[in-house]
Short mmCIF file of C-alpha atoms in Angstrom, two decimals:
data_model
loop_
_atom_site.label_atom_id
_atom_site.label_comp_id
_atom_site.label_asym_id
_atom_site.label_seq_id
_atom_site.Cartn_x
_atom_site.Cartn_y
_atom_site.Cartn_z
CA MET S 1 27.65 61.02 27.08
CA ALA S 2 27.72 57.31 26.59
CA ALA S 3 31.10 55.62 26.37
CA ASP S 4 32.50 54.52 23.03
CA THR S 5 31.88 50.82 22.51
CA LEU S 6 33.88 50.63 19.32
CA VAL S 7 36.90 52.71 18.40
CA ILE S 8 38.55 52.43 14.99
CA GLU S 9 41.65 54.49 14.22
CA ARG S 10 44.03 54.67 11.28
CA LEU S 11 42.71 51.40 9.93
CA ASN S 12 44.25 50.19 6.69
CA ARG S 13 43.64 46.95 4.85
CA THR S 14 45.44 45.88 1.70
CA PHE S 15 44.70 42.80 -0.34
CA THR S 16 47.76 41.33 -1.95
CA SER S 17 47.35 39.49 -5.21
CA PRO S 18 49.68 38.55 -8.04
CA ALA S 19 48.03 41.25 -10.15
CA GLY S 20 49.11 43.89 -7.65
CA ASP S 21 48.06 45.20 -4.29
CA VAL S 22 44.59 46.64 -3.76
CA THR S 23 43.92 49.02 -0.92
CA ALA S 24 40.50 48.03 0.37
CA LEU S 25 40.44 50.38 3.34
CA SER S 26 42.45 53.52 3.72
CA ASN S 27 42.86 55.40 6.99
CA ILE S 28 39.46 54.58 8.47
CA ALA S 29 38.50 56.28 11.72
CA LEU S 30 35.16 55.75 13.42
CA LYS S 31 33.81 55.85 16.95
CA VAL S 32 30.59 54.08 17.84
CA LYS S 33 28.84 54.96 21.06
CA LYS S 34 27.18 52.35 23.22
CA GLY S 35 23.67 51.67 22.02
CA GLU S 36 24.14 53.49 18.75
CA LEU S 37 22.70 52.31 15.44
CA ILE S 38 24.99 53.15 12.56
CA THR S 39 24.57 52.28 8.92
CA LEU S 40 27.49 52.01 6.52
CA ILE S 41 26.59 52.74 2.94
CA GLY S 42 28.60 52.82 -0.22
CA PRO S 43 28.91 51.29 -3.66
CA SER S 44 30.33 47.81 -4.02
CA GLY S 45 34.09 47.76 -3.61
CA CYS S 46 34.14 50.54 -1.04
CA GLY S 47 35.29 48.11 1.64
CA LYS S 48 32.24 48.30 3.89
CA SER S 49 31.96 44.53 4.24
CA THR S 50 35.71 44.25 4.79
CA LEU S 51 35.43 46.77 7.60
CA LEU S 52 32.65 44.73 9.19
CA LYS S 53 34.66 41.50 8.92
CA ILE S 54 37.61 43.15 10.62
CA VAL S 55 35.41 44.26 13.52
CA ALA S 56 33.97 40.75 13.68
CA GLY S 57 37.44 39.28 13.95
CA LEU S 58 36.95 37.27 10.75
CA ASP S 59 39.73 39.26 9.07
CA SER S 60 42.84 40.03 11.11
CA ASP S 61 45.21 41.07 8.35
CA TYR S 62 45.00 44.83 8.89
CA SER S 63 47.06 47.63 10.31
CA GLY S 64 45.75 50.23 12.71
CA THR S 65 43.65 50.14 15.84
CA VAL S 66 40.30 48.45 16.37
CA LEU S 67 39.12 48.45 19.98
CA LEU S 68 35.94 46.94 21.36
CA ASN S 69 35.41 48.20 24.91
CA ASP S 70 39.06 49.32 24.94
CA LYS S 71 40.30 45.85 24.05
CA PRO S 72 41.82 44.90 20.68
CA ILE S 73 39.87 42.40 18.57
CA GLU S 74 41.23 38.90 18.92
CA GLY S 75 39.42 36.66 16.48
CA PRO S 76 35.69 36.03 16.26
CA SER S 77 33.71 35.83 19.47
CA ILE S 78 30.13 36.02 20.69
CA GLU S 79 30.74 39.60 21.83
CA LYS S 80 30.49 40.51 18.17
CA GLY S 81 27.25 39.15 16.79
CA PHE S 82 27.37 38.75 13.02
CA ILE S 83 24.45 38.56 10.63
CA PHE S 84 25.47 37.40 7.17
CA GLN S 85 23.69 38.33 3.99
CA GLU S 86 22.22 34.82 3.88
CA PRO S 87 20.69 33.42 7.09
CA ARG S 88 23.21 30.54 7.22
CA LEU S 89 21.09 28.39 9.50
CA PHE S 90 21.97 24.78 10.21
CA PRO S 91 19.47 22.91 8.02
CA TRP S 92 19.37 19.89 10.34
CA LEU S 93 18.23 21.90 13.36
CA THR S 94 14.82 23.31 14.18
CA VAL S 95 14.36 27.05 14.66
CA GLU S 96 14.81 26.93 18.43
CA LYS S 97 17.84 24.66 18.21
CA ASN S 98 19.39 26.88 15.57
CA ILE S 99 19.05 29.83 17.92
CA ALA S 100 20.50 27.83 20.81
CA GLY S 101 23.36 26.50 18.67
CA ASN S 102 25.98 25.05 20.98
CA LEU S 103 23.96 25.95 24.07
CA SER S 104 21.56 23.41 25.53
CA LEU S 105 17.85 24.09 25.54
CA LYS S 106 17.63 21.89 28.63
CA ASP S 107 19.22 24.75 30.53
CA SER S 108 16.20 26.64 31.82
CA LYS S 109 17.93 30.01 31.47
CA VAL S 110 18.74 29.36 27.82
CA ARG S 111 15.24 28.03 27.26
CA ALA S 112 13.65 31.16 28.68
CA ARG S 113 15.91 33.47 26.67
CA VAL S 114 15.26 31.56 23.45
CA ASP S 115 11.51 31.78 23.97
CA GLU S 116 11.83 35.48 24.69
CA LEU S 117 13.84 36.05 21.51
CA ILE S 118 11.46 33.99 19.40
CA ALA S 119 8.72 36.32 20.53
CA LEU S 120 10.92 39.34 19.88
CA VAL S 121 11.62 38.36 16.26
CA ARG S 122 7.97 37.39 15.85
CA LEU S 123 8.42 33.69 15.16
CA LYS S 124 6.08 32.20 17.76
CA GLY S 125 4.62 28.94 16.51
CA PHE S 126 7.66 28.15 14.37
CA GLU S 127 9.94 26.90 17.16
CA LYS S 128 9.92 23.34 15.85
CA SER S 129 10.10 24.19 12.14
CA TYR S 130 13.10 23.33 10.03
CA PRO S 131 14.84 26.04 7.99
CA ARG S 132 13.53 24.60 4.71
CA GLU S 133 10.02 25.39 5.90
CA LEU S 134 10.80 29.08 6.45
CA SER S 135 10.70 32.00 4.07
CA GLY S 136 13.85 34.05 3.52
CA GLY S 137 12.69 36.78 5.88
CA MET S 138 11.79 34.33 8.64
CA ALA S 139 15.13 32.57 8.32
CA GLN S 140 16.97 35.87 8.61
CA ARG S 141 15.01 36.67 11.77
CA VAL S 142 16.16 33.34 13.22
CA SER S 143 19.77 34.31 12.54
CA ILE S 144 19.19 37.65 14.28
CA ALA S 145 17.78 35.86 17.32
CA ARG S 146 20.76 33.49 17.25
CA ALA S 147 23.16 36.43 17.49
CA LEU S 148 21.11 38.23 20.14
CA LEU S 149 20.99 35.18 22.42
CA ARG S 150 24.71 35.67 23.05
CA ASN S 151 24.15 39.24 24.25
CA PRO S 152 26.67 40.77 21.87
CA GLU S 153 28.40 44.04 22.68
CA VAL S 154 27.91 44.99 19.07
CA LEU S 155 25.72 43.47 16.39
CA LEU S 156 27.29 43.51 12.95
CA LEU S 157 24.92 43.17 10.02
CA ASP S 158 26.33 42.62 6.54
CA GLU S 159 23.60 43.57 4.06
CA PRO S 160 21.23 41.30 5.96
CA PHE S 161 18.11 42.22 4.00
CA GLY S 162 19.78 42.58 0.61
CA ALA S 163 18.37 39.36 -0.79
CA LEU S 164 14.80 39.94 0.38
CA ASP S 165 11.91 41.44 -1.54
CA ALA S 166 10.92 45.03 -0.82
CA PHE S 167 7.94 44.20 1.42
CA THR S 168 9.79 41.68 3.54
CA ARG S 169 12.70 44.05 3.78
CA ALA S 170 10.52 46.89 5.06
CA HIS S 171 8.99 44.54 7.60
CA LEU S 172 12.37 43.32 8.83
CA GLN S 173 13.65 46.86 9.13
CA GLU S 174 10.78 47.55 11.50
CA VAL S 175 11.49 44.35 13.43
CA LEU S 176 15.12 45.38 13.75
CA LEU S 177 14.25 48.87 14.97
CA ASP S 178 11.85 47.31 17.45
CA ILE S 179 14.65 45.09 18.78
CA TRP S 180 17.04 48.02 18.93
CA GLN S 181 14.59 50.17 20.84
CA LYS S 182 13.90 47.37 23.31
CA ASN S 183 17.46 46.09 23.81
CA ARG S 184 19.61 49.08 22.87
CA THR S 185 22.11 46.78 21.23
CA THR S 186 24.90 48.66 19.48
CA MET S 187 24.54 47.97 15.77
CA LEU S 188 26.72 48.41 12.73
CA PHE S 189 24.63 47.85 9.65
CA VAL S 190 26.13 47.57 6.17
CA THR S 191 23.83 48.25 3.25
CA HIS S 192 23.83 49.49 -0.31
CA ASP S 193 20.23 50.68 -0.04
CA LEU S 194 19.84 54.44 0.47
CA ASP S 195 16.37 54.24 1.99
CA GLU S 196 17.43 51.52 4.37
CA ALA S 197 20.46 53.50 5.48
CA VAL S 198 18.45 56.61 6.23
CA PHE S 199 15.47 54.77 7.68
CA LEU S 200 17.43 52.87 10.32
CA ALA S 201 20.40 54.96 11.32
CA GLU S 202 21.21 57.54 13.89
CA ARG S 203 24.29 58.19 11.82
CA VAL S 204 24.99 57.19 8.24
CA VAL S 205 28.61 56.51 7.37
CA ILE S 206 29.10 57.12 3.68
CA MET S 207 31.99 55.27 2.09
CA ASN S 208 33.56 55.59 -1.30
CA PRO S 209 35.81 53.18 -3.18
CA ARG S 210 39.31 53.21 -4.72
CA PRO S 211 40.61 53.21 -2.07
CA GLY S 212 37.83 52.47 0.39
CA HIS S 213 37.50 55.39 2.72
CA ILE S 214 34.91 57.22 4.76
CA ARG S 215 33.63 60.13 2.74
CA THR S 216 31.51 61.63 5.48
CA VAL S 217 29.34 60.77 8.46
CA LEU S 218 25.84 62.17 8.39
CA PRO S 219 23.68 62.35 11.50
CA ILE S 220 20.02 61.49 10.90
CA ASP S 221 18.12 63.31 13.63
CA LEU S 222 14.63 62.27 12.61
CA PRO S 223 12.45 60.87 15.36
CA PHE S 224 11.37 57.23 15.26
CA PRO S 225 9.16 55.88 13.80
CA ARG S 226 10.20 57.47 10.54
CA LYS S 227 7.99 58.11 7.58
CA ARG S 228 9.68 57.40 4.30
CA ALA S 229 7.33 59.67 2.42
CA SER S 230 7.92 62.67 4.68
CA GLN S 231 9.72 65.66 3.29
CA SER S 232 12.47 65.68 5.89
CA PHE S 233 13.20 62.02 5.13
CA GLN S 234 13.43 62.68 1.42
CA GLU S 235 15.67 65.67 2.03
CA LEU S 236 18.13 63.59 4.05
CA ARG S 237 17.98 60.87 1.44
CA ARG S 238 18.95 63.40 -1.23
CA LYS S 239 21.73 64.65 0.98
CA VAL S 240 23.20 61.18 1.33
CA LEU S 241 22.86 60.58 -2.39
CA SER S 242 24.63 63.84 -3.20
CA GLU S 243 27.64 62.66 -1.23
CA PHE S 244 28.13 59.93 -3.80
CA GLU S 245 27.65 62.09 -6.81
CA LYS S 246 30.46 64.36 -5.74
CA VAL S 247 33.06 61.72 -6.41
CA GLU S 248 31.28 59.09 -8.46
CA GLU S 249 30.56 59.28 -12.12
CA PRO S 250 27.71 61.79 -12.34
CA ALA S 251 24.21 60.79 -13.39
CA VAL S 252 24.68 57.29 -12.04
CA ASP S 253 22.19 56.52 -9.35
CA ARG S 254 23.85 54.09 -7.00
CA ASP S 255 20.65 53.39 -5.18
CA HIS S 256 19.82 49.76 -5.95
CA GLY S 257 17.06 49.52 -3.46
CA ALA S 258 14.70 52.33 -4.34
CA GLY S 259 11.00 51.82 -3.88
CA ILE S 260 9.04 51.42 -0.65
CA MET K 1 -23.19 32.34 4.35
CA GLU K 2 -22.32 29.54 6.69
CA LYS K 3 -23.85 26.95 4.46
CA ALA K 4 -21.95 28.25 1.49
CA ALA K 5 -18.76 28.02 3.47
CA ALA K 6 -19.56 24.51 4.67
CA THR K 7 -20.19 23.00 1.27
CA PRO K 8 -16.69 23.32 -0.18
CA LEU K 9 -15.27 22.00 3.05
CA VAL K 10 -17.23 18.77 2.76
CA LYS K 11 -16.31 18.51 -0.87
CA GLY K 12 -12.70 19.03 0.03
CA LYS K 13 -12.78 16.20 2.52
CA ALA K 14 -14.43 13.86 0.06
CA GLY K 15 -11.86 14.91 -2.51
CA THR K 16 -9.02 14.05 -0.19
CA ARG K 17 -10.57 10.69 0.55
CA ARG K 18 -11.02 10.01 -3.13
CA ARG K 19 -7.41 10.93 -3.80
CA LEU K 20 -6.30 8.67 -1.00
CA ASN K 21 -8.36 5.79 -2.36
CA MET K 22 -6.95 6.40 -5.80
CA ARG K 23 -3.42 6.36 -4.52
CA ARG K 24 -4.10 3.14 -2.66
CA SER K 25 -5.52 1.49 -5.75
CA ILE K 26 -2.50 2.65 -7.75
CA GLN K 27 -0.21 1.17 -5.12
CA LEU K 28 -2.10 -2.11 -5.25
CA LYS K 29 -1.87 -2.14 -9.00
CA ASN K 30 1.87 -1.50 -8.81
CA ILE K 31 2.35 -4.40 -6.42
CA LEU K 32 0.33 -6.73 -8.62
CA LEU K 33 2.28 -5.63 -11.67
CA ALA K 34 5.59 -6.13 -9.94
CA ALA K 35 4.58 -9.60 -8.75
CA ALA K 36 3.16 -10.76 -12.06
CA LEU K 37 6.42 -11.78 -13.70
CA PRO K 38 7.95 -13.65 -10.72
CA ILE K 39 4.65 -15.50 -10.12
CA ALA K 40 4.42 -16.49 -13.75
CA ILE K 41 7.98 -17.80 -13.68
CA LEU K 42 7.31 -19.74 -10.48
CA VAL K 43 4.17 -21.29 -11.91
CA ILE K 44 5.88 -22.34 -15.15
CA TRP K 45 8.86 -23.64 -13.14
CA GLU K 46 6.60 -25.67 -10.87
CA VAL K 47 4.55 -27.10 -13.74
CA ALA K 48 7.63 -27.95 -15.79
CA GLY K 49 9.22 -29.57 -12.76
CA THR K 50 6.24 -31.76 -11.88
CA MET K 51 5.96 -32.77 -15.53
CA GLY K 52 9.52 -34.06 -15.31
CA LYS K 53 10.97 -31.59 -17.79
CA LEU K 54 13.60 -30.34 -15.32
CA ASN K 55 16.47 -32.21 -13.72
CA PRO K 56 15.54 -32.22 -10.00
CA ILE K 57 19.23 -32.22 -9.02
CA LEU K 58 19.90 -28.99 -10.91
CA LEU K 59 16.55 -27.28 -10.50
CA PRO K 60 14.22 -28.57 -7.78
CA THR K 61 10.67 -27.26 -7.97
CA PRO K 62 9.55 -24.27 -5.89
CA SER K 63 7.36 -26.48 -3.74
CA LYS K 64 10.36 -28.72 -2.99
CA ILE K 65 12.40 -25.67 -1.96
CA LEU K 66 9.58 -24.44 0.26
CA GLU K 67 9.34 -27.87 1.85
CA GLU K 68 13.07 -27.80 2.57
CA PHE K 69 12.76 -24.29 3.97
CA VAL K 70 10.01 -25.38 6.35
CA SER K 71 11.87 -28.44 7.56
CA LEU K 72 15.12 -26.53 8.09
CA THR K 73 13.24 -23.89 10.03
CA ALA K 74 11.37 -26.46 12.09
CA SER K 75 14.55 -28.29 13.04
CA GLY K 76 16.12 -25.02 14.17
CA GLU K 77 19.10 -25.61 11.93
CA LEU K 78 18.38 -22.59 9.78
CA ALA K 79 18.05 -20.29 12.78
CA ARG K 80 21.34 -21.56 14.21
CA HIS K 81 23.27 -20.96 10.99
CA LEU K 82 21.62 -17.61 10.46
CA GLY K 83 22.40 -16.54 14.01
CA ILE K 84 26.09 -17.34 13.60
CA SER K 85 26.23 -15.59 10.24
CA ALA K 86 24.49 -12.50 11.57
CA TRP K 87 26.84 -12.38 14.54
CA ARG K 88 29.89 -12.50 12.29
CA ALA K 89 28.47 -9.86 9.97
CA LEU K 90 27.65 -7.61 12.90
CA LEU K 91 31.08 -7.91 14.54
CA GLY K 92 32.87 -7.41 11.25
CA PHE K 93 30.68 -4.42 10.41
CA LEU K 94 31.15 -2.81 13.81
CA LEU K 95 34.90 -3.24 13.65
CA GLY K 96 35.41 -2.22 10.01
CA GLY K 97 32.65 0.37 9.89
CA GLY K 98 33.71 1.97 13.17
CA LEU K 99 37.31 2.24 12.02
CA GLY K 100 36.17 3.51 8.62
CA LEU K 101 34.07 6.21 10.24
CA ALA K 102 36.90 7.27 12.54
CA ALA K 103 39.45 7.28 9.73
CA GLY K 104 37.06 9.19 7.47
CA ILE K 105 36.56 11.88 10.11
CA TRP K 106 40.26 12.10 10.84
CA VAL K 107 41.37 12.26 7.22
CA GLY K 108 38.46 14.53 6.34
CA PHE K 109 39.55 16.95 9.00
CA SER K 110 43.15 17.37 8.16
CA TYR K 111 44.81 17.87 4.84
CA LYS K 112 48.03 16.60 6.36
CA THR K 113 46.48 13.29 7.41
CA GLU K 114 44.88 13.03 4.01
CA ARG K 115 48.23 13.20 2.28
CA LEU K 116 49.71 10.73 4.73
CA LEU K 117 46.96 8.10 4.83
CA ASP K 118 44.69 8.38 1.85
CA PRO K 119 47.04 7.09 -0.89
CA THR K 120 47.79 3.93 1.11
CA LEU K 121 44.15 3.36 1.98
CA GLN K 122 43.06 3.82 -1.61
CA MET K 123 45.61 1.21 -2.66
CA LEU K 124 44.32 -1.28 -0.09
CA ARG K 125 40.75 -0.55 -1.15
CA THR K 126 41.27 -2.02 -4.59
CA LEU K 127 42.52 -5.39 -3.30
CA PRO K 128 39.89 -8.08 -4.01
CA HIS K 129 38.59 -9.99 -1.01
CA LEU K 130 39.22 -13.30 -2.72
CA ALA K 131 42.89 -12.42 -3.09
CA ILE K 132 43.24 -11.49 0.55
CA ALA K 133 41.22 -14.36 2.00
CA PRO K 134 43.93 -17.05 1.68
CA LEU K 135 46.38 -14.76 3.44
CA PHE K 136 43.97 -14.13 6.28
CA ILE K 137 43.36 -17.84 6.66
CA LEU K 138 47.11 -18.44 6.72
CA TRP K 139 47.57 -15.81 9.40
CA PHE K 140 44.51 -16.30 11.54
CA GLY K 141 43.43 -19.85 10.73
CA PHE K 142 39.92 -21.01 9.91
CA GLY K 143 38.45 -19.60 13.11
CA GLU K 144 36.23 -16.61 13.61
CA MET K 145 39.10 -14.13 13.51
CA SER K 146 39.87 -14.44 9.82
CA LYS K 147 36.21 -14.17 8.87
CA ILE K 148 35.52 -11.13 11.01
CA LEU K 149 38.64 -9.39 9.77
CA LEU K 150 37.72 -10.10 6.18
CA ILE K 151 34.29 -8.57 6.74
CA ALA K 152 35.90 -5.64 8.55
CA LYS K 153 38.16 -5.03 5.56
CA GLY K 154 35.15 -5.01 3.29
CA THR K 155 33.03 -2.68 5.42
CA PHE K 156 35.83 -0.26 6.22
CA PHE K 157 36.06 1.37 2.82
CA PRO K 158 32.49 2.39 1.98
CA LEU K 159 32.25 4.19 5.32
CA TYR K 160 35.71 5.66 5.06
CA VAL K 161 35.25 7.04 1.55
CA ASN K 162 31.77 8.43 2.17
CA THR K 163 32.53 9.98 5.55
CA PHE K 164 35.58 11.65 4.06
CA LEU K 165 33.54 12.93 1.14
CA GLY K 166 30.77 14.11 3.42
CA ILE K 167 33.10 16.12 5.60
CA ARG K 168 34.85 17.69 2.65
CA SER K 169 31.54 18.82 1.20
CA VAL K 170 30.37 20.68 4.32
CA ASP K 171 29.39 24.22 3.36
CA GLY K 172 32.34 26.46 4.20
CA LYS K 173 29.96 29.32 5.02
CA LEU K 174 28.67 27.37 8.00
CA PHE K 175 32.20 27.21 9.40
CA ASP K 176 32.18 31.00 9.60
CA VAL K 177 28.95 30.73 11.58
CA GLY K 178 30.64 28.29 13.94
CA ARG K 179 33.54 30.70 14.37
CA VAL K 180 31.29 33.70 14.97
CA LEU K 181 29.32 31.73 17.56
CA GLN K 182 32.62 30.72 19.17
CA PHE K 183 32.17 26.98 18.81
CA SER K 184 34.88 24.91 20.46
CA LYS K 185 36.72 22.39 18.32
CA TRP K 186 34.55 19.64 19.84
CA HIS K 187 31.36 21.52 19.01
CA MET K 188 32.62 22.15 15.49
CA ILE K 189 32.77 18.35 15.07
CA THR K 190 29.63 17.33 16.91
CA LYS K 191 27.36 20.27 16.12
CA LEU K 192 28.51 21.10 12.63
CA ILE K 193 30.63 18.62 10.75
CA VAL K 194 29.09 15.29 11.70
CA PRO K 195 25.47 16.42 11.22
CA ALA K 196 26.35 18.07 7.93
CA ALA K 197 28.14 14.94 6.75
CA MET K 198 25.34 12.66 8.01
CA PRO K 199 23.72 12.01 4.60
CA ASN K 200 27.03 10.72 3.27
CA ILE K 201 27.82 8.80 6.44
CA LEU K 202 24.49 7.00 6.27
CA LEU K 203 25.05 6.18 2.63
CA GLY K 204 28.36 4.68 3.72
CA VAL K 205 26.60 2.65 6.41
CA ARG K 206 24.16 1.31 3.87
CA LEU K 207 26.87 0.28 1.44
CA SER K 208 28.94 -1.21 4.27
CA VAL K 209 26.06 -3.33 5.53
CA GLY K 210 25.56 -4.65 2.00
CA VAL K 211 29.23 -5.47 1.69
CA ALA K 212 29.21 -7.21 5.09
CA TRP K 213 26.77 -9.84 3.77
CA LEU K 214 28.65 -10.27 0.52
CA VAL K 215 32.00 -10.83 2.20
CA LEU K 216 30.39 -13.09 4.78
CA VAL K 217 29.48 -15.62 2.08
CA VAL K 218 33.00 -15.57 0.71
CA ALA K 219 34.41 -16.05 4.19
CA GLU K 220 32.06 -18.86 5.13
CA MET K 221 32.47 -20.70 1.86
CA MET K 222 36.26 -20.65 2.16
CA GLY K 223 36.17 -22.83 5.20
CA SER K 224 33.71 -23.01 8.01
CA SER K 225 31.56 -25.45 9.92
CA SER K 226 28.60 -23.19 10.49
CA GLY K 227 26.72 -20.25 9.01
CA ILE K 228 24.53 -19.84 5.97
CA GLY K 229 27.55 -19.84 3.66
CA PHE K 230 28.59 -23.19 5.09
CA LEU K 231 25.03 -24.47 4.71
CA ILE K 232 25.09 -23.65 1.03
CA ASN K 233 28.55 -25.05 0.44
CA ASP K 234 27.82 -28.22 2.37
CA ALA K 235 24.54 -28.79 0.55
CA ARG K 236 26.27 -28.27 -2.78
CA SER K 237 28.80 -31.02 -2.08
CA PHE K 238 25.93 -33.43 -1.33
CA SER K 239 23.91 -32.16 -4.31
CA LEU K 240 21.08 -30.99 -2.05
CA THR K 241 20.14 -28.25 -4.47
CA ALA K 242 16.96 -27.33 -2.62
CA VAL K 243 19.02 -26.41 0.45
CA VAL K 244 21.31 -24.27 -1.71
CA PHE K 245 18.23 -22.41 -2.88
CA VAL K 246 17.03 -21.98 0.70
CA GLY K 247 20.38 -20.46 1.65
CA ILE K 248 20.30 -18.05 -1.26
CA ILE K 249 16.76 -16.98 -0.43
CA VAL K 250 17.71 -16.40 3.22
CA PHE K 251 20.61 -14.20 2.13
CA ALA K 252 18.34 -12.21 -0.11
CA LEU K 253 15.74 -11.73 2.61
CA VAL K 254 18.21 -10.76 5.34
CA GLY K 255 20.05 -8.43 2.97
CA LYS K 256 16.85 -6.66 2.08
CA LEU K 257 15.76 -6.51 5.71
CA THR K 258 18.97 -4.88 6.96
CA ASP K 259 18.94 -2.46 4.06
CA SER K 260 15.41 -1.43 4.98
CA LEU K 261 16.51 -0.91 8.57
CA VAL K 262 19.26 1.48 7.52
CA LYS K 263 16.83 3.25 5.21
CA LEU K 264 14.47 3.70 8.14
CA LEU K 265 17.32 5.16 10.17
CA GLU K 266 18.09 7.46 7.25
CA ARG K 267 14.53 8.69 7.09
CA ARG K 268 14.54 9.46 10.80
CA LEU K 269 17.91 11.20 10.92
CA LEU K 270 17.56 13.12 7.68
CA ARG K 271 14.08 14.46 8.22
CA TRP K 272 15.48 17.95 7.78
CA GLN K 273 16.56 17.35 4.21
CA ASP K 274 14.71 19.21 1.53
CA SER K 275 15.41 17.03 -1.44
CA TYR K 276 13.27 15.48 -4.11
CA LYS K 277 11.70 12.34 -2.69
CA GLY K 278 9.68 11.33 -5.74
CA ASP K 279 5.99 12.13 -5.47
CA GLY K 280 4.80 8.56 -5.86
CA THR K 281 1.82 9.29 -8.09
CA LEU K 282 3.45 8.40 -11.37
#
């Protein structure tokens, strides 16, 4: 049994506004093992992004326990790699300098790692390109490499492929799985795409809104690489979907990202 | 197969060359068009002057001005005055621009400093140079100090305002990236804020450099024994209108030259920008 990298217990988060308080997260409990790939899925407003921001240390206004390697979260740090929905690259830096960030490429160790990561995210030949010359998918791969360079204990991904077209998204999902299989980085992946959630995860955490809470956690014990068209895949997909329909308005398909 | 593939390639090359030639001929045409009006004016001016239709004291002919230009250059007088003027402009710009940049960064960074400093600075900004100049001369005399400080006052504000604006318009989303990557405060400034504000900072530099030359003339005309401004003023009092013209032309040339230098710097530093540059074919 691998140790728990991330432990979340009795987590509550309330947003206060003049119009009244809104409970974004209610009594969340989740344990993530080292090297695990978990997807968080739920309709908008279920608090999945808020949960990710709390783990990242970008939001500290919560009550409850959040432990990373048995230590409470104290603000953002490189231990918690964060991939935003947009790549958020520095437009004035080339690809390799964006990945290096505040680290110097003159350091031979950094240099070697950056080159390694550029190969890993399949961007060889684009080291000296500026972000404006990249497609959306390429830019997002740069931001993944930027997070991985810091050897994070956990990689937090906030709908990272949500803005990409279906083909690019499928490609990046494979790139991400490839990285995960090579590095065994612990990943927490937020999505609103059913297929994506089932395709990537070892466990799917299904969240529901008002107030945001974990409805259920579903293990996906399909071997990699997974075939989306296979019957077992479709069965699990239906199973995840049915978890929404139990509480959501019936006949509303929450799956925005069908296809592929 | 191979032949078929080769043919379009050759055509493509020829096409590129033709396009290049076309662009060059368009450029040439543009230059000729732009020069047509000034040349026509110069020719008419020269002809009218030699025919005695113009008062040579008020409007010496272009050839006379050129003659004066050559003789002033040959005697080294022009170079001496220009050197002194450039030195003053540079010192004033470095002092005022440097302080403007620092103040812009400081005020841009902190809302508290903004509330403390900005209202006062904005008030000072609106004071005309001509109104301040007598005071500076009273305080610092006719020496270099008053001139350099006057230029510094002029160059401070374009850099201050634009740096401030640049910092305040940095994309807030990138700050989150800096936090997630655990940037130190120093790295936040050097790796994030200053590069992001660079387009505005360079605009400030360009405006400041322009102001430096403008204020320089004011400063040198108020009282000085050297510099291009003095040359103009001195020539005016002796009715050497051709020399006045030479001084004005030198100002125009140097102003354009320094502006081009800053533009070159801009192009180098802002290579990453993805903005409309004008496609040049119209």
